[in-house]
Short mmCIF file of C-alpha atoms and ligand atoms in Angstrom, two decimals:
data_model
loop_
_atom_site.label_atom_id
_atom_site.label_comp_id
_atom_site.label_asym_id
_atom_site.label_seq_id
_atom_site.Cartn_x
_atom_site.Cartn_y
_atom_site.Cartn_z
CA MET A 165 131.47 58.86 98.91
CA GLU A 166 134.34 60.30 97.77
CA ARG A 167 133.98 59.51 94.03
CA ILE A 168 131.00 58.84 92.06
CA HIS A 169 132.45 55.45 90.70
CA GLU A 170 131.80 54.21 94.22
CA ILE A 171 128.24 54.08 93.96
CA LEU A 172 128.38 52.50 90.50
CA GLU A 173 130.06 49.46 91.12
CA ASN A 174 127.52 46.53 90.18
CA VAL A 175 125.07 48.80 88.67
CA LYS A 176 123.63 48.05 85.29
CA THR A 177 120.49 50.60 85.41
CA VAL A 178 120.05 54.00 87.08
CA GLY A 179 117.28 56.18 87.65
CA ILE A 180 117.62 60.15 88.33
CA ALA A 181 115.45 62.46 89.89
CA GLY A 182 115.31 66.55 90.87
CA HIS A 183 112.78 67.99 92.74
CA LEU A 184 108.93 69.19 92.04
CA ARG A 185 109.02 72.22 89.28
CA PRO A 186 112.48 71.83 88.72
CA ASP A 187 115.05 74.83 88.65
CA GLY A 188 118.07 75.36 87.21
CA ASP A 189 120.49 73.69 89.83
CA CYS A 190 118.03 70.92 89.25
CA ILE A 191 117.93 70.49 85.83
CA GLY A 192 121.63 71.13 85.44
CA SER A 193 123.00 68.86 88.31
CA CYS A 194 120.46 65.95 86.66
CA MET A 195 121.07 66.09 83.46
CA GLY A 196 125.23 66.58 84.03
CA PHE A 197 124.97 63.61 86.12
CA TYR A 198 123.20 62.10 83.37
CA LEU A 199 125.07 63.28 80.76
CA TYR A 200 128.47 62.03 82.37
CA LEU A 201 127.03 58.66 82.43
CA LYS A 202 126.58 58.52 78.97
CA HIS A 203 129.48 59.59 77.98
CA ASN A 204 131.65 57.11 80.52
CA TYR A 205 129.89 54.60 80.98
CA PRO A 206 127.79 53.51 77.58
CA GLU A 207 126.84 50.16 79.01
CA LEU A 208 125.15 51.44 81.67
CA GLU A 209 120.98 52.02 80.87
CA ALA A 210 120.48 55.36 82.30
CA ASP A 211 116.93 57.55 82.59
CA VAL A 212 116.21 61.01 84.16
CA TYR A 213 113.05 62.14 85.38
CA LEU A 214 112.15 65.78 85.48
CA GLU A 215 108.81 67.84 85.54
CA GLU A 216 108.10 69.39 82.24
CA PRO A 217 111.70 71.69 82.59
CA LYS A 218 111.10 75.33 81.20
CA PRO A 219 111.76 75.46 77.28
CA VAL A 220 114.89 78.15 78.23
CA PHE A 221 116.98 75.09 78.75
CA SER A 222 116.80 73.63 75.75
CA TYR A 223 120.06 74.09 74.75
CA ILE A 224 121.27 71.73 77.43
CA ALA A 225 121.99 68.96 75.34
CA HIS A 226 119.57 65.25 75.16
CA MET A 227 116.58 67.13 76.97
CA ASP A 228 114.52 65.52 74.71
CA ASP A 229 115.44 61.94 76.65
CA VAL A 230 114.00 62.97 79.68
CA PHE A 231 110.61 61.32 80.79
CA HIS A 232 108.31 63.85 82.54
CA ASP A 233 106.31 60.85 84.21
CA ILE A 234 106.66 57.29 85.24
CA GLN A 235 103.79 56.10 82.42
CA GLY A 236 104.57 52.16 81.44
CA ARG A 237 107.75 52.43 83.99
CA GLU A 238 106.06 51.88 87.14
CA ASP A 239 107.63 48.68 87.87
CA MET A 240 111.22 49.10 86.78
CA VAL A 241 113.28 48.06 90.12
CA TYR A 242 116.12 50.43 88.75
CA ASP A 243 120.10 48.88 90.19
CA LEU A 244 120.87 52.59 91.52
CA PHE A 245 118.19 55.59 92.27
CA VAL A 246 119.83 59.12 92.56
CA THR A 247 118.27 62.21 93.36
CA LEU A 248 120.17 65.63 92.94
CA ASP A 249 118.97 68.94 94.59
CA VAL A 250 115.75 67.11 96.40
CA SER A 251 115.91 68.36 99.91
CA SER A 252 113.20 65.82 101.20
CA LYS A 253 111.36 62.17 100.08
CA GLU A 254 108.39 64.19 99.47
CA ARG A 255 109.64 66.47 97.03
CA ILE A 256 110.89 64.08 94.22
CA GLY A 257 108.85 65.05 91.60
CA VAL A 258 107.34 62.42 89.17
CA ALA A 259 109.54 59.29 90.09
CA GLY A 260 108.47 59.04 93.90
CA PRO A 261 107.32 55.42 93.61
CA LEU A 262 110.61 54.58 91.57
CA PHE A 263 112.79 55.75 94.56
CA ASP A 264 110.93 53.63 96.93
CA ILE A 265 111.68 50.25 94.73
CA ALA A 266 114.91 50.95 93.48
CA LYS A 267 117.60 48.52 95.08
CA LYS A 268 120.31 51.25 96.11
CA THR A 269 119.19 54.65 96.71
CA VAL A 270 121.55 57.80 96.77
CA CYS A 271 120.74 61.45 97.57
CA ILE A 272 123.39 64.27 96.51
CA ASP A 273 122.19 67.75 97.88
CA HIS A 274 123.15 70.97 99.07
CA HIS A 275 119.75 71.91 101.31
CA VAL A 276 120.22 72.73 104.95
CA SER A 277 117.01 71.19 105.29
CA ASN A 278 117.86 67.85 104.06
CA HIS A 279 117.92 64.99 106.94
CA GLY A 280 119.22 62.46 104.34
CA PHE A 281 116.44 60.40 102.95
CA GLY A 282 118.80 57.86 100.92
CA GLN A 283 120.53 54.62 101.66
CA ILE A 284 123.68 56.87 101.02
CA ASN A 285 123.76 60.60 101.56
CA HIS A 286 126.14 63.07 100.08
CA ILE A 287 124.93 66.54 101.75
CA ARG A 288 126.98 69.63 101.83
CA GLY A 289 124.48 72.72 103.13
CA GLU A 290 127.56 74.89 103.19
CA ILE A 291 127.93 74.17 98.89
CA SER A 292 126.65 77.13 96.48
CA SER A 293 124.41 74.40 94.23
CA ALA A 294 123.87 70.29 94.07
CA SER A 295 125.57 71.36 90.52
CA GLU A 296 128.40 72.08 92.36
CA VAL A 297 128.16 69.26 94.84
CA LEU A 298 128.01 66.83 92.07
CA TYR A 299 131.23 68.44 90.36
CA ASN A 300 133.40 67.44 93.39
CA LEU A 301 132.15 63.59 92.86
CA LEU A 302 133.09 63.30 89.20
CA GLU A 303 136.95 62.55 87.62
CA PRO A 304 137.46 66.22 86.28
CA ASP A 305 139.00 64.81 83.49
CA LYS A 306 136.03 62.42 82.14
CA ILE A 307 133.93 65.55 81.87
CA GLU A 308 133.10 66.81 78.50
CA LEU A 309 131.59 69.95 76.89
CA GLU A 310 127.91 68.56 77.01
CA ALA A 311 127.75 68.01 80.85
CA ALA A 312 129.98 71.02 81.50
CA THR A 313 127.34 72.85 80.09
CA ALA A 314 124.55 71.25 82.43
CA ILE A 315 126.95 71.77 85.57
CA TYR A 316 127.64 75.39 84.69
CA THR A 317 124.29 75.89 84.51
CA GLY A 318 122.70 74.57 87.68
CA ILE A 319 125.81 76.72 89.47
CA ALA A 320 125.17 80.01 87.99
CA HIS A 321 121.25 79.30 88.46
CA ASP A 322 121.49 79.09 92.15
CA THR A 323 124.31 81.54 92.83
CA GLY A 324 122.35 84.04 91.29
CA VAL A 325 125.14 84.31 88.65
CA PHE A 326 127.92 83.91 91.28
CA GLN A 327 126.10 86.66 93.60
CA TYR A 328 124.90 85.32 96.77
CA SER A 329 126.46 84.41 99.76
CA THR A 330 127.35 80.72 98.90
CA THR A 331 129.52 81.54 96.16
CA SER A 332 132.86 80.63 97.43
CA PRO A 333 136.68 80.53 95.89
CA ASP A 334 135.80 77.21 95.31
CA THR A 335 132.73 77.70 93.08
CA MET A 336 134.47 80.15 91.52
CA ARG A 337 137.52 77.64 90.40
CA ILE A 338 135.22 75.10 89.57
CA ALA A 339 132.88 77.05 87.24
CA GLY A 340 136.36 78.63 85.18
CA GLU A 341 137.10 74.95 85.20
CA LEU A 342 133.94 74.38 83.64
CA MET A 343 133.98 77.54 81.17
CA LYS A 344 137.54 76.16 79.14
CA TYR A 345 135.11 73.77 77.47
CA GLY A 346 134.07 76.53 75.41
CA PHE A 347 130.29 76.79 75.63
CA ASN A 348 128.96 80.60 75.42
CA PHE A 349 128.72 81.15 78.83
CA SER A 350 126.99 84.72 78.19
CA LYS A 351 124.63 83.60 76.27
CA ILE A 352 123.43 80.88 78.60
CA ILE A 353 123.50 83.57 81.32
CA ASP A 354 121.38 85.68 79.69
CA HIS A 355 118.82 83.05 77.97
CA SER A 356 118.42 80.84 80.70
CA PHE A 357 118.93 82.98 83.77
CA TYR A 358 117.72 87.22 82.82
CA GLU A 359 115.68 86.92 79.83
CA LYS A 360 111.71 87.49 80.56
CA THR A 361 109.08 87.41 78.14
CA TYR A 362 107.18 90.67 77.72
CA VAL A 363 104.15 89.23 80.12
CA GLN A 364 106.46 87.77 82.55
CA ASN A 365 108.05 91.83 82.69
CA GLN A 366 104.35 92.84 82.81
CA VAL A 367 103.66 90.63 86.02
CA MET A 368 106.81 91.32 87.71
CA GLY A 369 106.06 95.01 87.57
CA ARG A 370 102.48 93.88 88.67
CA VAL A 371 103.83 92.51 91.65
CA LEU A 372 106.40 95.05 92.47
CA ALA A 373 103.69 98.07 91.98
CA GLU A 374 101.43 96.29 94.37
CA SER A 375 103.88 95.24 97.17
CA ILE A 376 104.00 95.93 100.39
CA MET A 377 106.38 96.95 103.00
CA LEU A 378 105.63 95.58 106.82
CA GLN A 379 107.47 95.88 109.90
CA ASP A 380 108.98 98.86 109.34
CA GLY A 381 110.09 98.28 106.23
CA LYS A 382 111.99 95.63 107.19
CA CYS A 383 109.85 92.95 105.44
CA ILE A 384 108.67 93.51 101.65
CA VAL A 385 105.26 91.00 100.67
CA GLY A 386 104.75 90.15 96.77
CA TYR A 387 101.77 88.41 95.74
CA MET A 388 99.63 87.26 92.90
CA LYS A 389 96.12 86.15 93.21
CA ARG A 390 94.90 83.03 90.84
CA LYS A 391 92.51 85.37 89.14
CA ASP A 392 95.36 87.41 88.50
CA MET A 393 97.74 85.07 87.01
CA ASP A 394 94.43 83.78 84.46
CA PHE A 395 94.44 87.36 83.56
CA TYR A 396 97.66 87.79 82.40
CA GLY A 397 97.63 83.88 81.28
CA VAL A 398 100.76 83.01 83.63
CA THR A 399 102.02 79.77 85.68
CA GLY A 400 104.52 79.75 88.71
CA LYS A 401 107.25 79.29 85.92
CA ASP A 402 106.53 82.66 84.99
CA LEU A 403 107.22 84.25 88.19
CA ASP A 404 110.51 83.25 88.99
CA GLY A 405 113.07 86.26 89.98
CA VAL A 406 110.28 88.45 91.12
CA VAL A 407 111.24 87.52 94.70
CA SER A 408 114.67 87.92 94.05
CA GLN A 409 113.96 91.54 92.81
CA LEU A 410 111.65 92.10 95.94
CA ARG A 411 114.86 91.52 98.22
CA LEU A 412 117.12 94.18 96.45
CA THR A 413 114.57 96.87 97.71
CA GLN A 414 116.37 99.01 100.22
CA GLY A 415 115.98 98.51 103.81
CA VAL A 416 114.40 94.97 103.23
CA GLU A 417 115.52 92.05 105.37
CA VAL A 418 113.11 89.64 104.36
CA ALA A 419 111.20 88.93 101.34
CA ILE A 420 108.10 87.21 100.54
CA PHE A 421 106.51 86.15 97.23
CA VAL A 422 103.52 84.21 97.44
CA TYR A 423 101.23 82.78 94.24
CA GLU A 424 98.08 81.32 94.13
CA PHE A 425 98.64 77.78 92.22
CA GLU A 426 95.27 76.49 93.34
CA PRO A 427 92.62 78.42 94.78
CA GLN A 428 93.41 79.02 98.86
CA PHE A 429 96.69 76.98 97.73
CA PHE A 430 99.50 79.19 98.05
CA LYS A 431 103.14 78.63 97.05
CA VAL A 432 105.33 80.77 99.08
CA SER A 433 108.92 81.94 98.24
CA LEU A 434 111.10 83.40 100.92
CA ARG A 435 114.33 85.42 100.45
CA SER A 436 116.66 86.88 103.37
CA ASN A 437 119.77 89.27 103.19
CA GLY A 438 121.24 87.58 106.35
CA ILE A 439 119.48 88.33 109.38
CA VAL A 440 116.50 86.14 109.36
CA ASP A 441 117.14 82.50 108.73
CA VAL A 442 114.29 81.76 106.10
CA SER A 443 115.08 78.19 105.96
CA LYS A 444 113.45 77.88 109.11
CA VAL A 445 110.63 80.06 108.69
CA ALA A 446 109.97 77.85 106.17
CA VAL A 447 110.45 74.52 108.05
CA PHE A 448 107.82 75.84 110.06
CA PHE A 449 105.49 75.77 107.58
CA GLY A 450 106.49 72.02 106.20
CA GLY A 451 108.97 73.28 103.29
CA GLY A 452 112.40 73.68 103.47
CA GLY A 453 115.39 74.96 101.78
CA HIS A 454 118.43 77.48 102.41
CA MET A 455 119.67 80.41 105.32
CA ARG A 456 118.87 82.59 102.97
CA ALA A 457 116.45 81.01 100.01
CA ALA A 458 113.45 79.09 101.04
CA GLY A 459 110.53 78.00 100.00
CA CYS A 460 107.21 76.42 101.07
CA ASP A 461 103.15 75.32 100.38
CA MET A 462 100.67 76.97 102.47
CA ARG A 463 96.62 76.95 102.75
CA GLY A 464 94.16 79.14 103.08
CA SER A 465 93.25 82.61 102.56
CA MET A 466 95.74 84.94 101.41
CA TYR A 467 95.49 87.31 104.29
CA ASP A 468 96.13 84.56 106.77
CA VAL A 469 99.18 83.43 104.74
CA ILE A 470 100.79 86.33 104.77
CA ASN A 471 100.20 86.89 108.34
CA ASN A 472 101.20 83.70 109.41
CA LEU A 473 104.63 84.24 107.80
CA THR A 474 105.45 87.70 108.74
CA ALA A 475 104.65 86.41 112.61
CA GLU A 476 106.85 84.08 112.27
CA ILE A 477 109.92 85.85 110.39
CA GLU A 478 108.91 88.77 113.36
CA LYS A 479 109.93 86.41 115.94
CA GLN A 480 113.56 86.08 114.35
CA LEU A 481 113.54 89.57 113.72
CA LEU A 482 113.14 90.85 117.72
CA GLY A 483 115.59 88.11 118.14
CA GLU A 484 112.98 85.96 120.18
P1 AMP B 371 112.14 78.63 95.69
O1 AMP B 371 111.15 80.56 96.30
O2 AMP B 371 110.71 78.23 95.43
O3 AMP B 371 113.09 79.24 94.97
O4 AMP B 371 112.81 77.57 96.12
C1 AMP B 371 113.85 78.51 97.57
C2 AMP B 371 114.27 77.04 97.88
O5 AMP B 371 113.34 76.62 99.02
C3 AMP B 371 115.07 75.99 96.90
O6 AMP B 371 115.96 75.32 97.56
C4 AMP B 371 113.44 75.29 97.28
O7 AMP B 371 114.58 73.80 96.53
C5 AMP B 371 113.26 75.37 98.14
N1 AMP B 371 112.13 74.97 98.50
C6 AMP B 371 110.89 75.78 97.77
N2 AMP B 371 109.78 75.17 98.04
C7 AMP B 371 109.82 74.39 99.02
C8 AMP B 371 109.12 73.48 99.46
N3 AMP B 371 107.25 73.44 99.28
N4 AMP B 371 109.55 72.41 100.32
C9 AMP B 371 110.87 72.15 100.50
N5 AMP B 371 111.34 72.93 100.13
C10 AMP B 371 111.31 73.94 99.55
MN1 MN B 372 116.65 73.96 93.27
MN1 MN B 373 120.12 74.12 94.51
#
């Protein structure tokens, strides 16, 4: 696929979905695609499915149109179903069953761990974000302010505000093109990326204070147990950014952050500064992601989870 119109031939209905626990790139790419279709193909019926996004993304246009479940639409057979930023079929959020029954399926993504689960797969593992991959499939002169705002949000989030090594000259060029639409990029970045609530800052501080250094200071581990999350009244969404802060500790090669989203069931976030390929570690434990940012879900005691993870990381650190 070179351009998006190639997949729209004879299509009247389109379903769009991102991944579980949608992040900025997932929301930005799904909404960017939705808004692009809405403006340029008004005759198409397009629906977006995403788990409840964080309220900080409410500046993106038409967020109220998003379906958070498939209730009453279980039998909807879309002519085309597109996933964005979804690394494997199991990771399609709420709309998995609709993907299965759709007539044509397309997967647009940038995860190196993605083997391609659509009938058509457009996966560019070297590109910063699904939002950037999407931009390259759109006609630049058909993009307008609303779609541009969403796509810019996705690129800014998945590059850590144009900081990570996946940020390329093309990423910057595209971000520059998008800025021309005149949205308030400073406000978008402050509000959707950096801003934290008081309690989010409190838990960040707590995790950092209790973090442990392993493997001669090359690996740092932060954790939050269920009972502490309940004490502060926080959910996984409130813990975004904690692992990125851990990674910035001097001397650290790998940062691990785990939180207990159900008793004895942990969501694991991994970040690398370059030597260790954390997507391999995540894939080993049934997850996925990128070389420098990956994740998985693991059962067991906190102690076992951390031990198992660090053992896999150590193999890479020792060059085994
Ligand atoms: P996170 O640590 O949640 O910000 O995720 C980092 C990267 O790993 C993202 O690109 C996710 O899509 C991917 N990822 C996180 N958790 C999983 C999982 N359980 N399975 C597959 N990929 C994951
Ligand atoms: Mn994502
Ligand atoms: Mn992404």
